[in-house]
Structure formats: C-alpha cells, structure tokens
Short mmCIF file of C-alpha atoms and ligand atoms in Angstrom, two decimals:
data_model
loop_
_atom_site.label_atom_id
_atom_site.label_comp_id
_atom_site.label_asym_id
_atom_site.label_seq_id
_atom_site.Cartn_x
_atom_site.Cartn_y
_atom_site.Cartn_z
CA MET A 1 -2.61 -7.71 -18.28
CA LYS A 2 -4.31 -9.89 -15.72
CA THR A 3 -2.07 -11.31 -13.02
CA LYS A 4 -2.11 -14.98 -12.22
CA GLN A 5 -5.09 -16.02 -10.20
CA PHE A 6 -4.08 -19.49 -9.04
CA SER A 7 -0.87 -20.71 -7.47
CA ARG A 8 0.69 -24.12 -7.01
CA GLN A 9 -0.83 -24.17 -3.52
CA ASP A 10 -4.33 -23.87 -5.01
CA PHE A 11 -3.74 -26.76 -7.41
CA GLN A 12 -2.37 -28.82 -4.53
CA ALA A 13 -5.30 -27.94 -2.27
CA ALA A 14 -7.74 -29.22 -4.89
CA ALA A 15 -5.62 -32.34 -5.48
CA ASP A 16 -5.44 -33.01 -1.73
CA TYR A 17 -9.21 -32.69 -1.47
CA ILE A 18 -9.68 -35.21 -4.29
CA ALA A 19 -7.23 -37.56 -2.55
CA GLN A 20 -9.50 -37.55 0.49
CA ARG A 21 -12.54 -38.42 -1.62
CA THR A 22 -11.08 -41.34 -3.54
CA ARG A 23 -8.96 -44.36 -2.77
CA HIS A 24 -7.71 -44.49 -6.38
CA ARG A 25 -4.42 -43.01 -7.56
CA PRO A 26 -4.74 -42.78 -11.35
CA ARG A 27 -1.91 -41.94 -13.73
CA ILE A 28 -4.30 -41.51 -16.67
CA GLY A 29 -6.68 -38.58 -17.03
CA LEU A 30 -9.51 -38.33 -19.55
CA VAL A 31 -11.57 -35.27 -20.42
CA LEU A 32 -14.95 -36.04 -21.97
CA GLY A 33 -16.20 -33.42 -24.40
CA SER A 34 -19.72 -32.46 -25.46
CA GLY A 35 -21.93 -35.51 -25.78
CA PHE A 36 -19.34 -38.02 -24.55
CA GLY A 37 -20.22 -37.80 -20.87
CA GLU A 38 -21.92 -41.17 -20.62
CA PHE A 39 -18.63 -42.95 -21.22
CA ALA A 40 -17.92 -42.28 -17.53
CA ASP A 41 -20.83 -44.55 -16.58
CA ALA A 42 -18.69 -47.54 -17.55
CA ILE A 43 -16.09 -46.79 -14.85
CA GLU A 44 -15.97 -49.55 -12.22
CA ASN A 45 -15.46 -49.04 -8.48
CA ALA A 46 -16.17 -45.40 -9.20
CA ASP A 47 -15.69 -42.59 -6.73
CA ILE A 48 -17.71 -39.63 -7.96
CA ILE A 49 -16.80 -36.08 -6.96
CA PRO A 50 -18.92 -33.14 -8.18
CA TYR A 51 -16.79 -30.22 -9.38
CA ALA A 52 -18.80 -28.01 -7.01
CA ASP A 53 -17.19 -29.81 -4.03
CA ILE A 54 -13.57 -29.31 -5.13
CA PRO A 55 -11.82 -26.10 -4.00
CA HIS A 56 -11.50 -23.55 -6.85
CA PHE A 57 -12.81 -26.01 -9.46
CA PRO A 58 -14.84 -24.32 -12.24
CA ARG A 59 -18.39 -25.52 -12.89
CA SER A 60 -19.70 -26.15 -16.38
CA THR A 61 -22.79 -24.29 -17.57
CA VAL A 62 -23.26 -26.07 -20.89
CA GLU A 63 -25.82 -28.74 -21.71
CA GLY A 64 -24.08 -32.07 -22.28
CA HIS A 65 -21.45 -31.41 -19.56
CA LYS A 66 -22.28 -33.05 -16.25
CA GLY A 67 -19.58 -31.50 -14.11
CA ARG A 68 -18.08 -34.25 -12.02
CA LEU A 69 -14.92 -36.26 -11.62
CA VAL A 70 -15.31 -40.01 -11.90
CA VAL A 71 -12.32 -41.95 -10.61
CA GLY A 72 -12.08 -45.72 -10.89
CA HIS A 73 -11.16 -48.64 -13.10
CA LEU A 74 -11.65 -49.37 -16.76
CA GLU A 75 -10.02 -52.22 -18.67
CA ASP A 76 -7.81 -52.89 -15.65
CA GLN A 77 -6.44 -49.35 -15.64
CA THR A 78 -7.04 -46.73 -12.98
CA ILE A 79 -8.36 -43.57 -14.57
CA MET A 80 -9.62 -40.12 -13.61
CA VAL A 81 -12.42 -38.95 -15.87
CA MET A 82 -13.67 -35.40 -16.19
CA GLN A 83 -17.32 -35.72 -17.09
CA GLY A 84 -17.61 -32.34 -18.75
CA ARG A 85 -15.28 -29.36 -19.05
CA VAL A 86 -15.56 -25.61 -18.98
CA HIS A 87 -14.90 -23.36 -21.93
CA PHE A 88 -13.49 -19.88 -22.48
CA TYR A 89 -16.76 -18.78 -24.15
CA GLU A 90 -18.65 -19.40 -20.90
CA GLY A 91 -16.76 -16.47 -19.47
CA PHE A 92 -14.09 -18.37 -17.57
CA THR A 93 -10.52 -17.13 -17.63
CA MET A 94 -7.87 -19.24 -19.32
CA GLU A 95 -6.60 -20.14 -15.86
CA GLU A 96 -10.01 -21.42 -14.84
CA VAL A 97 -10.40 -23.35 -18.08
CA THR A 98 -7.10 -25.12 -17.47
CA PHE A 99 -7.26 -25.34 -13.66
CA PRO A 100 -8.44 -28.99 -13.74
CA VAL A 101 -5.40 -29.97 -15.80
CA ARG A 102 -3.05 -28.47 -13.23
CA VAL A 103 -4.97 -30.27 -10.50
CA MET A 104 -4.72 -33.60 -12.27
CA ARG A 105 -0.99 -33.05 -12.64
CA ALA A 106 -0.66 -32.20 -8.94
CA PHE A 107 -2.61 -35.37 -8.19
CA GLY A 108 -0.07 -37.47 -10.09
CA VAL A 109 -1.76 -37.86 -13.47
CA GLU A 110 0.92 -38.30 -16.15
CA VAL A 111 -1.05 -38.83 -19.34
CA LEU A 112 -3.99 -36.74 -20.45
CA ILE A 113 -6.50 -37.97 -23.03
CA LEU A 114 -8.61 -35.14 -24.43
CA THR A 115 -11.82 -35.62 -26.38
CA ASN A 116 -14.05 -33.06 -28.01
CA ALA A 117 -16.92 -32.54 -30.40
CA ALA A 118 -15.68 -30.82 -33.53
CA GLY A 119 -16.81 -29.56 -36.88
CA GLY A 120 -15.24 -31.34 -39.83
CA LEU A 121 -13.33 -29.02 -42.16
CA ASN A 122 -11.55 -31.65 -44.22
CA PRO A 123 -13.96 -32.49 -47.07
CA ASP A 124 -13.19 -36.20 -46.62
CA PHE A 125 -14.52 -36.19 -43.05
CA LYS A 126 -18.08 -37.28 -42.38
CA THR A 127 -20.32 -36.79 -39.36
CA GLY A 128 -19.63 -39.66 -36.98
CA ASP A 129 -15.92 -39.93 -37.85
CA ILE A 130 -13.25 -39.82 -35.17
CA MET A 131 -10.11 -37.79 -35.83
CA LEU A 132 -6.85 -38.45 -34.04
CA ILE A 133 -5.41 -35.02 -33.25
CA GLU A 134 -1.89 -34.98 -34.65
CA ASP A 135 -1.28 -31.29 -34.06
CA GLN A 136 -3.20 -28.14 -33.26
CA ILE A 137 -3.63 -24.48 -34.13
CA ASN A 138 -4.46 -22.50 -31.02
CA PHE A 139 -6.24 -19.44 -32.31
CA LEU A 140 -6.94 -18.18 -28.81
CA GLY A 141 -3.25 -18.15 -28.02
CA MET A 142 -2.42 -16.48 -31.29
CA VAL A 143 -4.62 -13.52 -30.40
CA GLY A 144 -3.16 -13.14 -26.91
CA ASN A 145 -5.12 -15.62 -24.82
CA ASN A 146 -2.51 -18.30 -24.30
CA PRO A 147 -3.13 -20.06 -20.96
CA LEU A 148 0.61 -19.94 -20.20
CA MET A 149 0.73 -16.13 -20.22
CA GLY A 150 1.56 -14.37 -16.98
CA PRO A 151 4.28 -15.12 -14.43
CA ASN A 152 5.70 -18.61 -14.91
CA ASP A 153 6.14 -20.96 -11.97
CA PRO A 154 9.22 -23.00 -12.94
CA GLU A 155 8.08 -25.76 -10.58
CA LEU A 156 5.14 -26.32 -12.92
CA GLY A 157 6.98 -26.09 -16.22
CA PRO A 158 9.39 -24.05 -18.36
CA ARG A 159 8.78 -20.45 -19.44
CA PHE A 160 9.15 -21.33 -23.13
CA PRO A 161 7.93 -24.89 -23.57
CA ASP A 162 8.53 -26.78 -26.81
CA MET A 163 5.31 -27.66 -28.62
CA SER A 164 6.72 -29.68 -31.52
CA THR A 165 5.98 -32.80 -29.51
CA LEU A 166 2.61 -31.73 -28.16
CA TYR A 167 0.63 -34.88 -29.05
CA ASP A 168 2.65 -37.89 -27.93
CA ARG A 169 4.00 -39.99 -30.77
CA ARG A 170 3.82 -43.39 -29.07
CA LEU A 171 0.27 -42.78 -27.91
CA ARG A 172 -0.72 -41.73 -31.42
CA GLU A 173 0.87 -44.84 -32.88
CA LEU A 174 -0.97 -47.02 -30.39
CA ALA A 175 -4.29 -45.32 -31.23
CA ILE A 176 -3.75 -45.89 -34.95
CA ASP A 177 -2.90 -49.55 -34.41
CA VAL A 178 -5.82 -50.15 -32.04
CA ALA A 179 -8.27 -48.51 -34.48
CA GLU A 180 -6.92 -50.54 -37.40
CA LYS A 181 -7.19 -53.85 -35.53
CA MET A 182 -10.70 -53.00 -34.29
CA GLY A 183 -11.89 -51.92 -37.73
CA ILE A 184 -12.59 -48.35 -36.58
CA THR A 185 -11.94 -45.70 -39.22
CA LEU A 186 -9.59 -43.21 -37.61
CA ARG A 187 -9.03 -39.94 -39.42
CA ARG A 188 -5.93 -37.94 -38.64
CA GLY A 189 -5.42 -34.22 -38.70
CA VAL A 190 -4.95 -30.79 -37.22
CA TYR A 191 -7.45 -29.39 -34.72
CA ALA A 192 -8.05 -25.64 -34.71
CA GLY A 193 -9.20 -24.31 -31.34
CA LEU A 194 -11.38 -21.21 -31.54
CA SER A 195 -13.21 -19.38 -28.79
CA GLY A 196 -16.80 -19.84 -30.00
CA PRO A 197 -19.60 -19.76 -28.94
CA ALA A 198 -20.72 -18.78 -32.44
CA PHE A 199 -20.05 -21.40 -35.05
CA GLU A 200 -17.78 -20.34 -37.90
CA THR A 201 -18.93 -18.36 -40.90
CA PRO A 202 -18.42 -20.02 -44.28
CA ALA A 203 -15.54 -17.60 -44.97
CA GLU A 204 -13.91 -18.64 -41.70
CA VAL A 205 -14.39 -22.30 -42.57
CA ARG A 206 -12.62 -21.78 -45.91
CA MET A 207 -9.82 -19.86 -44.18
CA LEU A 208 -9.33 -22.64 -41.62
CA ARG A 209 -8.96 -25.16 -44.44
CA ILE A 210 -6.39 -23.00 -46.21
CA ILE A 211 -4.23 -22.74 -43.11
CA GLY A 212 -4.20 -26.51 -42.68
CA ALA A 213 -6.89 -27.32 -40.15
CA ASP A 214 -8.96 -30.49 -40.54
CA ALA A 215 -11.41 -30.04 -37.66
CA THR A 216 -12.40 -27.16 -35.42
CA GLY A 217 -13.91 -26.73 -31.99
CA MET A 218 -14.07 -24.58 -28.86
CA SER A 219 -11.87 -26.48 -26.42
CA THR A 220 -8.85 -28.77 -26.08
CA THR A 221 -6.01 -26.52 -27.29
CA ASN A 222 -5.72 -24.74 -23.94
CA GLU A 223 -5.81 -27.93 -21.90
CA SER A 224 -3.26 -29.63 -24.12
CA LEU A 225 -0.84 -26.70 -23.83
CA VAL A 226 -1.03 -26.63 -20.06
CA ALA A 227 -0.73 -30.41 -19.83
CA ARG A 228 2.37 -30.44 -22.02
CA HIS A 229 3.83 -27.47 -20.17
CA GLY A 230 3.46 -29.54 -17.02
CA GLY A 231 5.29 -32.47 -18.61
CA MET A 232 2.25 -34.64 -19.26
CA ARG A 233 1.91 -36.81 -22.34
CA VAL A 234 -1.13 -35.85 -24.39
CA LEU A 235 -3.46 -37.80 -26.66
CA GLY A 236 -6.47 -36.20 -28.33
CA PHE A 237 -9.53 -37.21 -30.33
CA SER A 238 -12.16 -35.14 -32.09
CA GLY A 239 -15.57 -36.61 -32.70
CA ILE A 240 -16.80 -35.06 -35.93
CA THR A 241 -20.34 -33.99 -35.08
CA ASN A 242 -21.08 -31.93 -38.20
CA GLU A 243 -19.59 -31.01 -41.52
CA ALA A 244 -18.69 -27.34 -41.38
CA ILE A 245 -20.66 -25.19 -43.81
CA ASP A 246 -18.38 -23.53 -46.36
CA THR A 247 -20.83 -21.68 -48.59
CA ILE A 248 -23.21 -18.89 -47.67
CA ASP A 249 -26.93 -19.60 -47.97
CA THR A 250 -26.45 -23.37 -47.72
CA PRO A 251 -29.92 -24.76 -46.92
CA ARG A 252 -28.92 -26.15 -43.51
CA VAL A 253 -27.47 -24.67 -40.32
CA THR A 254 -25.13 -25.84 -37.53
CA SER A 255 -26.67 -26.24 -34.07
CA HIS A 256 -25.71 -27.50 -30.62
CA GLU A 257 -28.57 -30.05 -30.90
CA GLU A 258 -26.93 -31.43 -34.02
CA VAL A 259 -23.63 -31.65 -32.14
CA LEU A 260 -25.20 -33.55 -29.22
CA GLU A 261 -27.18 -35.83 -31.56
CA ALA A 262 -24.06 -36.88 -33.40
CA GLY A 263 -22.49 -37.51 -29.99
CA GLU A 264 -24.92 -40.38 -29.57
CA VAL A 265 -23.60 -42.06 -32.72
CA LEU A 266 -20.04 -41.26 -31.75
CA VAL A 267 -20.14 -42.50 -28.14
CA PRO A 268 -20.01 -46.25 -28.92
CA ARG A 269 -17.24 -45.69 -31.46
CA MET A 270 -15.19 -43.45 -29.19
CA SER A 271 -15.81 -45.80 -26.23
CA GLY A 272 -14.61 -48.79 -28.24
CA LEU A 273 -11.47 -46.97 -29.26
CA LEU A 274 -10.67 -45.68 -25.76
CA ARG A 275 -11.26 -49.10 -24.23
CA GLY A 276 -9.09 -50.71 -26.88
CA ILE A 277 -6.30 -48.26 -26.07
CA LEU A 278 -6.60 -48.87 -22.33
CA ARG A 279 -6.45 -52.65 -22.88
CA ARG A 280 -3.04 -52.20 -24.48
CA TRP A 281 -1.85 -49.47 -22.14
CA ASP A 282 1.14 -51.47 -20.89
CA GLU A 283 2.74 -51.00 -24.34
CA VAL A 284 3.01 -47.23 -23.82
CA ALA A 285 3.09 -46.83 -20.03
N1 HPA B 1 -17.42 -25.52 -35.01
C1 HPA B 1 -16.89 -25.27 -33.80
N2 HPA B 1 -17.06 -26.08 -32.77
C2 HPA B 1 -17.79 -27.18 -32.94
C3 HPA B 1 -18.37 -27.49 -34.18
C4 HPA B 1 -18.17 -26.61 -35.26
O1 HPA B 1 -18.66 -26.82 -36.40
N3 HPA B 1 -19.00 -28.67 -34.01
C5 HPA B 1 -18.83 -29.04 -32.72
N4 HPA B 1 -18.08 -28.14 -32.07
#
C-alpha cells in the first residue's frame, strides 16, 4: 500500500503561506462544487489566492472549477471559500483530494460546508432541488480508498474516528429552519460518493436506491471524512443537477453540460440558503 505523502508540516506550510496572503482569519470553510463557483464572487474584502501559488495544493482540471481560494466576508462572517475542488477521478490520490481540508484545519477553520452537484436517486427529487446531506455512503472507502488509510498522525485525529455524528446536528437543524423560513424547499437524504468519472448505469442507479442513497456524486465523502477526523463540524448540500436514469434505453442521457446548466438554476437557490445560514451563524457558533 502507498505510504503517506503529506505530513503535518506540509499542511502547516500551506496554511502559513495562506496566512501571508490574507489578513482574514476565518473559522468557516466552504467548498464550492461543480457549477457553484460564482458564489465566491459575492465575497467582500476578498483576498484571492490561486491554488497554483499554495505549496502542495492540487490544481483542478475540470470545467466549472476555477481553482482559487477566496477569503473574505459574507453576511458579517469571515469565510474561506474554495472555488473548485479536485476529484479522485482526475487521477489525484486521496491525500491530494483531501489536502485542502487538512490545510484549512491547520489554518484554524473549524466548520466545513461542502457543496456538490449530484444526481437525484430519490424519485421525489427534481432537477434544481437542494438536498441537505444527513449522512453518506462512501463507496470509495468501502473498496479500499478511504482517505484515512495509512499511518495515522494522532495530532491530526484518532486512528478510528466515530462517524455516527459526521454531519453536525445543530448545523443541520439550522439549515432546515433557515430553508423553511425562506421558503426554500430543502430535501434531506443520504449522499453516495462514487469515483466517477462515468455516470452510473441504470442497474447501479437502482442498486444505490436499494441501499438507501438519495443522491450520488463524485466528491464530498472524502473531504467530510477528513474534516470530521480532524475534529471539524461538517455541513453538506447537494444540488440536484439531474435525475439519475434508472432504465436502460431511456431516450435521454446524462452529461456534464446538463450538470453545469442546472448549476445556473441552483446557484441563486444555494446562495440564498448559504447566506441565510451565515446570517444566523451566531446561533450555532
Ligand atoms: N451521478 C454522479 N455524479 C453526478 C451526477 C450523477 O448523476 N450528477 C452530477 N454529479
């Protein structure tokens, strides 16, 4: 098995570099998934740091992922936004995929908000819906690609971390209340993280439903595990960009263009929800 590539010193070196490039000291981190990047444009007093400048930081190769950190203010909160992420299917190792999470932690970020574009598995879900992630199934981990594999640094987190409290209860409750008061329909469910890059076959879609997944995508589960391992509180949202196809020879296909297109509809909705949550952050801080 591969040995660990990064150490605590590497995470700290990247965090120290970021500290030199921004005057802000956020406690909240936000990862923007496919199509959600423009949310970062709303950040005020922004310091912008391209991933390419940060030591060891992986660089995204996927359309719809800009590849920069935007640090500044939104709704009176200080926040560090990742405008784009990297994925396992791009050929990065699990350590590279989750490196930014370790860096945020080293920087002092305590709460991580993860967003993604996802296929809707639950037949009630429609394109354009937002799902609050209540729990996850990490397929990559189940087949031996858990990002916590390898030697464990106890300074970062425990060898055998509990995952029954992966998605923070108080943050979830706040999200539900904010959505209700703002009139935003908020679905709830289980996110299944797969490797991609191929979309699921209809048989896989039906299997995912049977095992209890409501939405599926190619990210998030690795970042959430590492964040929780490091003692961060985690909140997650899936933007449903397409309804997964569950029957062979259905006269439509799933495409990345479709995913990005739906992102345009989803951005205002997701932005409203995130802003609403930040406005009431003091209730959960
Ligand atoms: N499957 C997997 N990942 C996705 C999908 C999907 O249908 N839509 C957006 N990301």
